[in-house]
PDB file of C-alpha atoms in Angstrom:
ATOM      1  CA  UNK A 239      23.069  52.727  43.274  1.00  0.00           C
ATOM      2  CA  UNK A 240      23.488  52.791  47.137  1.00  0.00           C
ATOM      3  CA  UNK A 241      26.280  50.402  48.272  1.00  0.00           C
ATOM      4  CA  UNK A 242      28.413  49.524  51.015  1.00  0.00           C
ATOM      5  CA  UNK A 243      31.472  47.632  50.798  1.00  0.00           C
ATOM      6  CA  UNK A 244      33.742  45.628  53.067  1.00  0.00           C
ATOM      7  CA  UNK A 245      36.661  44.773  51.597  1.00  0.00           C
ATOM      8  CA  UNK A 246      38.054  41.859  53.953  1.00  0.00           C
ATOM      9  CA  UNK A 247      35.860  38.792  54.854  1.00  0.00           C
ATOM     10  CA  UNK A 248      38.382  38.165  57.638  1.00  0.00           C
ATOM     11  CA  UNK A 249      40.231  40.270  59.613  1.00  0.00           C
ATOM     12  CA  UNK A 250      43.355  38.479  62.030  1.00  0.00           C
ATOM     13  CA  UNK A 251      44.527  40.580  64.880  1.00  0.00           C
ATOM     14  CA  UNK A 252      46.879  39.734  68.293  1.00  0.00           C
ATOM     15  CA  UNK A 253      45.440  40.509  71.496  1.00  0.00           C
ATOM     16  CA  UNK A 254      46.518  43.782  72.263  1.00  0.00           C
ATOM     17  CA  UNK A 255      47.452  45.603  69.259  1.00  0.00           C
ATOM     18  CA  UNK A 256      45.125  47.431  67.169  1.00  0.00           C
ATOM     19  CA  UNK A 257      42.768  46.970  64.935  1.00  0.00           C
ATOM     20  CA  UNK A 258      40.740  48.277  62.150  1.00  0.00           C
ATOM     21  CA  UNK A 259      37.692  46.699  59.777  1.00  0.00           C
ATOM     22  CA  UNK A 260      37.242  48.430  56.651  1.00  0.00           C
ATOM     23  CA  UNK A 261      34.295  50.437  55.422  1.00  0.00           C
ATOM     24  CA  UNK A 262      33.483  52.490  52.197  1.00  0.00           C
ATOM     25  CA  UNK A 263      30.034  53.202  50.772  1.00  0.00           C
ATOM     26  CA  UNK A 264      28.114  55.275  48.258  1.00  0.00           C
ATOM     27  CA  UNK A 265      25.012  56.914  48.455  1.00  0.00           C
ATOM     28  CA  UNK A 266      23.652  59.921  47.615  1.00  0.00           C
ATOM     29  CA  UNK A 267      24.182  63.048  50.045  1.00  0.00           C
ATOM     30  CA  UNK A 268      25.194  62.876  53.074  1.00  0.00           C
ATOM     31  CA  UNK A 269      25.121  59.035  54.893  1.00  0.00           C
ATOM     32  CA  UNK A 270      24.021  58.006  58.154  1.00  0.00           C
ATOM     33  CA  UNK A 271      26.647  55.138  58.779  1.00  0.00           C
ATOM     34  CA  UNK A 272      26.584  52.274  61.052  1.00  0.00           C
ATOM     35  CA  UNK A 273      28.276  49.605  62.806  1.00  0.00           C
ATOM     36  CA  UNK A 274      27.149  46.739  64.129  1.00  0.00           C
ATOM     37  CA  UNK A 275      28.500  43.492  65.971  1.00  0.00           C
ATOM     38  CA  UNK A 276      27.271  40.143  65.810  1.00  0.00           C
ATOM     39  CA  UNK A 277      28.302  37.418  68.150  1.00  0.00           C
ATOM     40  CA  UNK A 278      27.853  33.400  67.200  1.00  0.00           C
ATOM     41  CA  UNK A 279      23.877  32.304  67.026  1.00  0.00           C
ATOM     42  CA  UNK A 280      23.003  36.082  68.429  1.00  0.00           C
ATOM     43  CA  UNK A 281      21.014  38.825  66.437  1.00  0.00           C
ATOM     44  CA  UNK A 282      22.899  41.682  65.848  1.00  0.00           C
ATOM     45  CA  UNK A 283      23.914  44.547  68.217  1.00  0.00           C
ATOM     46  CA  UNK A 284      24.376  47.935  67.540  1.00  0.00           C
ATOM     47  CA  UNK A 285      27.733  49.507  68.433  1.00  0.00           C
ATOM     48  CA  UNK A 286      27.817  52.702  66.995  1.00  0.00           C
ATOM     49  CA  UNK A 287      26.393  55.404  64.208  1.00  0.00           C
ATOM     50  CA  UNK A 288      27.716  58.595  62.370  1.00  0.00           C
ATOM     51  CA  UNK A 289      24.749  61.355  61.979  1.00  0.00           C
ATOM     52  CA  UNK A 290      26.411  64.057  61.756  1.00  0.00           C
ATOM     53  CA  UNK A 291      28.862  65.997  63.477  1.00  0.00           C
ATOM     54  CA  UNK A 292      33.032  64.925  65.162  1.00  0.00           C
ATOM     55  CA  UNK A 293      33.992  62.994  62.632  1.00  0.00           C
ATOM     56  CA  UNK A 294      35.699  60.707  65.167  1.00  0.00           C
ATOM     57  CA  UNK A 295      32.534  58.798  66.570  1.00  0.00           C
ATOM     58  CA  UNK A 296      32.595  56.548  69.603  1.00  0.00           C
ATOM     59  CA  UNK A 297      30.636  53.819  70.642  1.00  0.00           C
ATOM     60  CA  UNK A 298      30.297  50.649  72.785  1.00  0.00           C
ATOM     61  CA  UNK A 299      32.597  48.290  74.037  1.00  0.00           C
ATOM     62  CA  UNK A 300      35.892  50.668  73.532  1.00  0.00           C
ATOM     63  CA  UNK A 301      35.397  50.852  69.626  1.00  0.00           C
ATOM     64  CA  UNK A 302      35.411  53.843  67.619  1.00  0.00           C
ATOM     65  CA  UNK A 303      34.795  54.758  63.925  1.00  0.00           C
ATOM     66  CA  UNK A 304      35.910  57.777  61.578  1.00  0.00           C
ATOM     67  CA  UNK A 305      33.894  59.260  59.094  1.00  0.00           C
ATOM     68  CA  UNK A 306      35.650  60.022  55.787  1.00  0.00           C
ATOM     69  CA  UNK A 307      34.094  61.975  53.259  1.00  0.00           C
ATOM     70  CA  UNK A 308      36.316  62.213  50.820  1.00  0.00           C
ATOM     71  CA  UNK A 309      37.406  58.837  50.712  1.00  0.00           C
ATOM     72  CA  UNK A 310      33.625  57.639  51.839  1.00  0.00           C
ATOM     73  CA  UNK A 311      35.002  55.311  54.299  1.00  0.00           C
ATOM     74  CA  UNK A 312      33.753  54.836  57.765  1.00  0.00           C
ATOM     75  CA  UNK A 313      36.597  52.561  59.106  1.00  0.00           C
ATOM     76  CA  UNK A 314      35.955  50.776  62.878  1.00  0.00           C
ATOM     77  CA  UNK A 315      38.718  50.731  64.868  1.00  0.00           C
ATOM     78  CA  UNK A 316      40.150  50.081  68.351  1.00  0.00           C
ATOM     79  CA  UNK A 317      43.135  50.937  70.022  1.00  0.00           C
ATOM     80  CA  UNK A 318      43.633  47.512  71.848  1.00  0.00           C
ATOM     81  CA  UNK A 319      41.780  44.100  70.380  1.00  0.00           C
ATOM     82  CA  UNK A 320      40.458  41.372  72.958  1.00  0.00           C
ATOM     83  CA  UNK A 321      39.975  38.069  72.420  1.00  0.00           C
ATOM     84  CA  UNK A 322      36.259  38.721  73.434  1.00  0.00           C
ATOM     85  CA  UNK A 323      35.811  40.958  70.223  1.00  0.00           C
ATOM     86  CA  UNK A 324      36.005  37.896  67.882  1.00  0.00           C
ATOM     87  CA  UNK A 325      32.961  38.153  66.002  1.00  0.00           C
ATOM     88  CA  UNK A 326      30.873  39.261  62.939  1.00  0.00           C
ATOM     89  CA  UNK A 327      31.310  43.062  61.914  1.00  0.00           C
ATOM     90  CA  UNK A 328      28.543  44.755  59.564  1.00  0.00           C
ATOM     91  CA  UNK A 329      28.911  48.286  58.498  1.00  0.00           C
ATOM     92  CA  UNK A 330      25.605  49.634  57.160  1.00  0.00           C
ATOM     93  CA  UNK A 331      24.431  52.953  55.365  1.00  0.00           C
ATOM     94  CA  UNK A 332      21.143  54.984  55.696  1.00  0.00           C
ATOM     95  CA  UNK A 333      20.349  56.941  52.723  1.00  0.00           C
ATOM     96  CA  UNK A 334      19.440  60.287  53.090  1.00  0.00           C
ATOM     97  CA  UNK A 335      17.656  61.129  50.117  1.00  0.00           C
ATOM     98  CA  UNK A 336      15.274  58.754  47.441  1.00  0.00           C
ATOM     99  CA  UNK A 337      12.289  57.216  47.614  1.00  0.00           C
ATOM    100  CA  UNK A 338      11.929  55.500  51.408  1.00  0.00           C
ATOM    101  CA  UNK A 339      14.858  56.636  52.487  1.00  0.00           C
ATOM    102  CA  UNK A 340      13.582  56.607  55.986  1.00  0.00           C
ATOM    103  CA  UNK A 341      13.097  53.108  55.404  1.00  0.00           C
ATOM    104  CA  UNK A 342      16.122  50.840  55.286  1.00  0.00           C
ATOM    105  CA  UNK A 343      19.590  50.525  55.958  1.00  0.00           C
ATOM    106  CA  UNK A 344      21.773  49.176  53.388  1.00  0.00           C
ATOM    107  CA  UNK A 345      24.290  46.216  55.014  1.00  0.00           C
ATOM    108  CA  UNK A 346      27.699  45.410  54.000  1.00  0.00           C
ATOM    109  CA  UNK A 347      28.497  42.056  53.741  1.00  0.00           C
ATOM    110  CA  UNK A 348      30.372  41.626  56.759  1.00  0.00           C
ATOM    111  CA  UNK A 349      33.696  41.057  58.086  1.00  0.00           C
ATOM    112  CA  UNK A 350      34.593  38.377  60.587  1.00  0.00           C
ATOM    113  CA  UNK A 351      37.630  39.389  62.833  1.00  0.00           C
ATOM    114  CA  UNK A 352      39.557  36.804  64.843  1.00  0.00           C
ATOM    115  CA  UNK A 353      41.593  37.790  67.683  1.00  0.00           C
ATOM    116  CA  UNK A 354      44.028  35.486  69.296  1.00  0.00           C
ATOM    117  CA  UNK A 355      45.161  35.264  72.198  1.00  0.00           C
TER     118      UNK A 355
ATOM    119  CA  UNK B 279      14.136  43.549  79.163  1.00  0.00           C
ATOM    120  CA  UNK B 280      13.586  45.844  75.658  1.00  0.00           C
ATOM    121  CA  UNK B 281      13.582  42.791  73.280  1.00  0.00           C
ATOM    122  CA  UNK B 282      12.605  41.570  70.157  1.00  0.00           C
ATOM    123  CA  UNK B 283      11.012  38.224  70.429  1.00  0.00           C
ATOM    124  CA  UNK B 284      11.247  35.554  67.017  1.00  0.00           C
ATOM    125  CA  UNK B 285      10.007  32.470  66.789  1.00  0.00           C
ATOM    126  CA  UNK B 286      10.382  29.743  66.380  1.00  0.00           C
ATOM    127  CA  UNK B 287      14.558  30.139  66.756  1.00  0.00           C
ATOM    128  CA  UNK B 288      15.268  26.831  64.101  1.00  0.00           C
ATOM    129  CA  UNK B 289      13.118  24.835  61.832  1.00  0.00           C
ATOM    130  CA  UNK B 290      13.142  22.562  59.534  1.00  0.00           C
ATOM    131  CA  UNK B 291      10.163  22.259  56.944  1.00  0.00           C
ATOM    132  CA  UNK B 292       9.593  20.455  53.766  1.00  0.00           C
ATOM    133  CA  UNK B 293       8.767  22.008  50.293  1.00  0.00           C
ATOM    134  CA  UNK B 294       5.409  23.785  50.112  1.00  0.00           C
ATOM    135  CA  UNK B 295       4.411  23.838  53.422  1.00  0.00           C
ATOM    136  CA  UNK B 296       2.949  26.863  54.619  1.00  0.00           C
ATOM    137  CA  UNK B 297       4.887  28.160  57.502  1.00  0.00           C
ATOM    138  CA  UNK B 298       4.674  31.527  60.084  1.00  0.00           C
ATOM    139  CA  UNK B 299       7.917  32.754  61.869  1.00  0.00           C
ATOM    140  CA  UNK B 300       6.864  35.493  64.706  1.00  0.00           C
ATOM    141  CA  UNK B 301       8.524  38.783  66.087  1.00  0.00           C
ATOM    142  CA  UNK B 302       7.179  40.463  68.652  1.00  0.00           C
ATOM    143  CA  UNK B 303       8.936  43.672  69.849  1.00  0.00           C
ATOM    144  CA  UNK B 304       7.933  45.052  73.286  1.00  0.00           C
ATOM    145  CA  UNK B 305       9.307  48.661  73.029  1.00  0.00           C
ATOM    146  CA  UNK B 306       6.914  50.468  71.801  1.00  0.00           C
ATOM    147  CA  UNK B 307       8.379  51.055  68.259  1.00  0.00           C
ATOM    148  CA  UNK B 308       6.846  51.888  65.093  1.00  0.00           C
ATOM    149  CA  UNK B 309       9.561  50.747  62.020  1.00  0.00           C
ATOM    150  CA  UNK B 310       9.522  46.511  62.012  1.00  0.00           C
ATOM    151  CA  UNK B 311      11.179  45.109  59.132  1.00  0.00           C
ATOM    152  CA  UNK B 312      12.518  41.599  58.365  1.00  0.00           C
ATOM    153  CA  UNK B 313      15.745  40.842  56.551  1.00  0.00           C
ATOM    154  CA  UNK B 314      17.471  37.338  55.343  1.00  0.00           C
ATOM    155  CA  UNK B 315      21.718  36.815  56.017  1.00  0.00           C
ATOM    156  CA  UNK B 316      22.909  34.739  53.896  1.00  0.00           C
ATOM    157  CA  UNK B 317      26.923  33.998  53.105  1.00  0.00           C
ATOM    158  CA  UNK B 318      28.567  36.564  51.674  1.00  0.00           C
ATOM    159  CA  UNK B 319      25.623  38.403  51.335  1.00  0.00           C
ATOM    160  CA  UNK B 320      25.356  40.429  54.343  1.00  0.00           C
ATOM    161  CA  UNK B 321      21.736  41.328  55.243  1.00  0.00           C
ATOM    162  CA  UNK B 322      19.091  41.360  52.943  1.00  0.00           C
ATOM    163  CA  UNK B 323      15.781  43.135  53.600  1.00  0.00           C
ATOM    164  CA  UNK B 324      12.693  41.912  52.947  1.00  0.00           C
ATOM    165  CA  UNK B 325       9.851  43.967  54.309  1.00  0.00           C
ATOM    166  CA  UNK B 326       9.530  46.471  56.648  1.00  0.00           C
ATOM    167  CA  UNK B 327       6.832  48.406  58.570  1.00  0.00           C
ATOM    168  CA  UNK B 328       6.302  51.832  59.225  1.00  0.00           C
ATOM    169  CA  UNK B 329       3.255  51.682  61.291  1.00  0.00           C
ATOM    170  CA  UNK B 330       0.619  50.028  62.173  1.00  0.00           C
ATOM    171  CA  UNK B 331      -1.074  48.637  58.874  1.00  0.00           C
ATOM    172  CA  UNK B 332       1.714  50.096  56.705  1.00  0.00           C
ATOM    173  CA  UNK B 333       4.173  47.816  54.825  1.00  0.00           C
ATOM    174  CA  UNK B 334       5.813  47.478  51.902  1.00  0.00           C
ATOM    175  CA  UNK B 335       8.731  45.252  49.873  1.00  0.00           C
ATOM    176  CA  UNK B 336      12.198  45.395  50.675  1.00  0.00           C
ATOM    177  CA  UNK B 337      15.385  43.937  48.415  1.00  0.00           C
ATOM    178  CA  UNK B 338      13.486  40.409  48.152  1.00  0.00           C
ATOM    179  CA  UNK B 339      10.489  40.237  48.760  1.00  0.00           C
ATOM    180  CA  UNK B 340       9.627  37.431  46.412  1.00  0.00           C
ATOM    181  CA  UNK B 341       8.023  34.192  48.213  1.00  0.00           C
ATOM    182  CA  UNK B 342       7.067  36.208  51.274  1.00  0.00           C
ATOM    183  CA  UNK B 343       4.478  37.888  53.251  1.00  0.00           C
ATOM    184  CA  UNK B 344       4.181  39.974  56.700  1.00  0.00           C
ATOM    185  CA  UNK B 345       1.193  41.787  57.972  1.00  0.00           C
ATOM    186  CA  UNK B 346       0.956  45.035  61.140  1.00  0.00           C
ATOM    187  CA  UNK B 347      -2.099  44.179  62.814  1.00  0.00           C
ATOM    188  CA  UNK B 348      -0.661  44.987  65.748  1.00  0.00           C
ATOM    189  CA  UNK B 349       2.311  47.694  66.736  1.00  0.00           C
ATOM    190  CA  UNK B 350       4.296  45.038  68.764  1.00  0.00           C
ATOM    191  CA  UNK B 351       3.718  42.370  65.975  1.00  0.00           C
ATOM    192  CA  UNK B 352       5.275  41.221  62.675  1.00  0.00           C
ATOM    193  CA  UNK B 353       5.033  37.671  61.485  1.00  0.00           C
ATOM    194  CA  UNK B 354       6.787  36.781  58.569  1.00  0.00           C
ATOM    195  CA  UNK B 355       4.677  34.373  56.597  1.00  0.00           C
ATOM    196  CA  UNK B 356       6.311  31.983  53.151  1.00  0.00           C
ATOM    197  CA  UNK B 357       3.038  30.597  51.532  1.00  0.00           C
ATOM    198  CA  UNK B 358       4.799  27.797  49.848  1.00  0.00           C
ATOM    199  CA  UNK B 359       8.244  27.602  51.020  1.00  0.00           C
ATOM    200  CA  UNK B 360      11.195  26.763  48.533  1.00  0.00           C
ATOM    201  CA  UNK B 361      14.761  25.590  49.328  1.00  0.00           C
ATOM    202  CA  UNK B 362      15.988  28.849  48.047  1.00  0.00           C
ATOM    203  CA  UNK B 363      14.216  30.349  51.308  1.00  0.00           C
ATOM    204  CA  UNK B 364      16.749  28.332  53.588  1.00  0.00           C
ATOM    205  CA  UNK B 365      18.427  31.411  55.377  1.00  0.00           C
ATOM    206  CA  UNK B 366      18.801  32.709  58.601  1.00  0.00           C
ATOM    207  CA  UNK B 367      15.900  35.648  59.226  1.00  0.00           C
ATOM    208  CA  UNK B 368      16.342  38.453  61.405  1.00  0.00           C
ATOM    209  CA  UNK B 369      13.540  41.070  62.958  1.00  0.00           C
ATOM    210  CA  UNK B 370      14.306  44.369  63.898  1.00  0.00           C
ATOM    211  CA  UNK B 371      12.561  47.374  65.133  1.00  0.00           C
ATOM    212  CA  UNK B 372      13.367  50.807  65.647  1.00  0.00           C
ATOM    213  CA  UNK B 373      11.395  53.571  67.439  1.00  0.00           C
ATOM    214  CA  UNK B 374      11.057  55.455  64.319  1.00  0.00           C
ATOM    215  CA  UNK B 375      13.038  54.917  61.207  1.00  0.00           C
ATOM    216  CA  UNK B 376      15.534  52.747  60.254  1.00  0.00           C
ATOM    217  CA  UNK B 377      17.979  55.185  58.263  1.00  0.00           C
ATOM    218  CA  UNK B 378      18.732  57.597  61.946  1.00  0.00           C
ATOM    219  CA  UNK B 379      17.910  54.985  65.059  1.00  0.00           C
ATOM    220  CA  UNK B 380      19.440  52.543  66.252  1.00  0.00           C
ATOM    221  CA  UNK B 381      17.609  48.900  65.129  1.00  0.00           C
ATOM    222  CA  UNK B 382      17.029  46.665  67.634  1.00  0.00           C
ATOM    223  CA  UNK B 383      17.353  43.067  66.438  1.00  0.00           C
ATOM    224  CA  UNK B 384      16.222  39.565  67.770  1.00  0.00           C
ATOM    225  CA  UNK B 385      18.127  36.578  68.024  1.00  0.00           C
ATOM    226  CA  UNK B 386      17.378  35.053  64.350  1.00  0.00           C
ATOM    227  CA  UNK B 387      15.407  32.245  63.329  1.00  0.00           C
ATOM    228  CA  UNK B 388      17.255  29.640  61.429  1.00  0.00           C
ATOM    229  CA  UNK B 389      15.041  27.869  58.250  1.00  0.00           C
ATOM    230  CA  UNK B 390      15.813  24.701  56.120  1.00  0.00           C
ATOM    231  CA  UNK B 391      13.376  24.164  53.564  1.00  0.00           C
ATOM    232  CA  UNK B 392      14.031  20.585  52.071  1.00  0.00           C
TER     233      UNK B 392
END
């Protein structure tokens, strides 16, 4: 079965120092992988996506993921946290193969990360 | 403004009661799909659109319905609501397909069903 998982519901970080929210799936062949960002009573917003390619992928708002095959793990990180990137993280997989592949994502259950000050 | 449009953004309904929740998307896209976040849960999808007159079930689509009469429209329709339906709902759209693009989401519409 296609999954994704994200191991820590909460994620505490200083202003300043870096940070990194966990991400491993499975699905069959190769994955599109996402990340998205969801700020308090907002939809969510994509930040960045791994088709195929640098492993090293970069996206909005300073953040950057790397794709891992072997380990299947498509960790976000950033180099320095704000306090402004408190909020809701969702990694999320596109199958590549299967019946209506071309039709979902599969979400993890998301990570909050807290960044004070 | 590229946006997707739901509505209405919180309700509050009783058992039974038939009840509509828009999404309008004014970006010309062709993949619409509707998904349910619930804690600890992540998203859940429920339907989704291809085109214009093509859907079909997501993860749960039990105790729902949507129809594509329209490119820009989606309504998400619960016949006879249950309080197992209280959930925050989320639209998206994506120019193409949801597994490659980028989805475009609106800002959630927020149901209790007593």
């Amino acid at each position: 079965a296609q999954s994704v998982a994200q191991p820590e519901d909460q994620v505490n970080v200083a202003e300043g120092n870096p940070l990194t929210v966990k991400c491993t799936y499975s699905v069959s062949g190769n994955p599109y992988l996402f990340w998205y960002v969801q700020y308090p009573n907002r939809g969510l917003q994509f930040l960045l996506k791994y088709i195929t390619g640098d492993n090293l992928v970069k996206g909005s708002y300073g953040f950057e993921a790397e794709f891992n095959k072997s380990q299947t793990s498509f960790h976000l990180k950033k180099p320095s946290a704000l306090v402004s990137d408190s909020a809701l993280y969702f990694c999320a997989v596109g199958p590549t193969s299967g019946y209506s592949s071309a039709s979902k994502i599969i979400f993890g259950s998301g990570t909050r990360l807290s960044i004070r000050p | 403004e590229a946006q997707v449009t739901q509505n209405p953004r919180y309700l509050i309904t009783v058992t039974g009661k038939k009840l509509t929740v828009t999404c309008s998307q004014n970006m010309n896209h062709e993949y619409m799909s509707w998904y349910r976040q619930d804690p600890g849960l992540g998203l859940r999808q429920i339907y989704y659109s291809m085109n214009v007159e093509v859907t079909d079930k997501g993860d749960v689509p039990e105790g729902y319905k949507v129809s594509r009469k329209e490119k820009r429209n989606f309504p998400l329709i619960l016949e006879s609501p249950s309080p197992n339906q209280t959930s925050l709902y989320f639209c998206a759209s994506s120019f193409r397909t949801a597994n490659t693009g980028e989805l475009f989401f609106g800002e959630g519409s927020r149901l209790t069903v007593l």
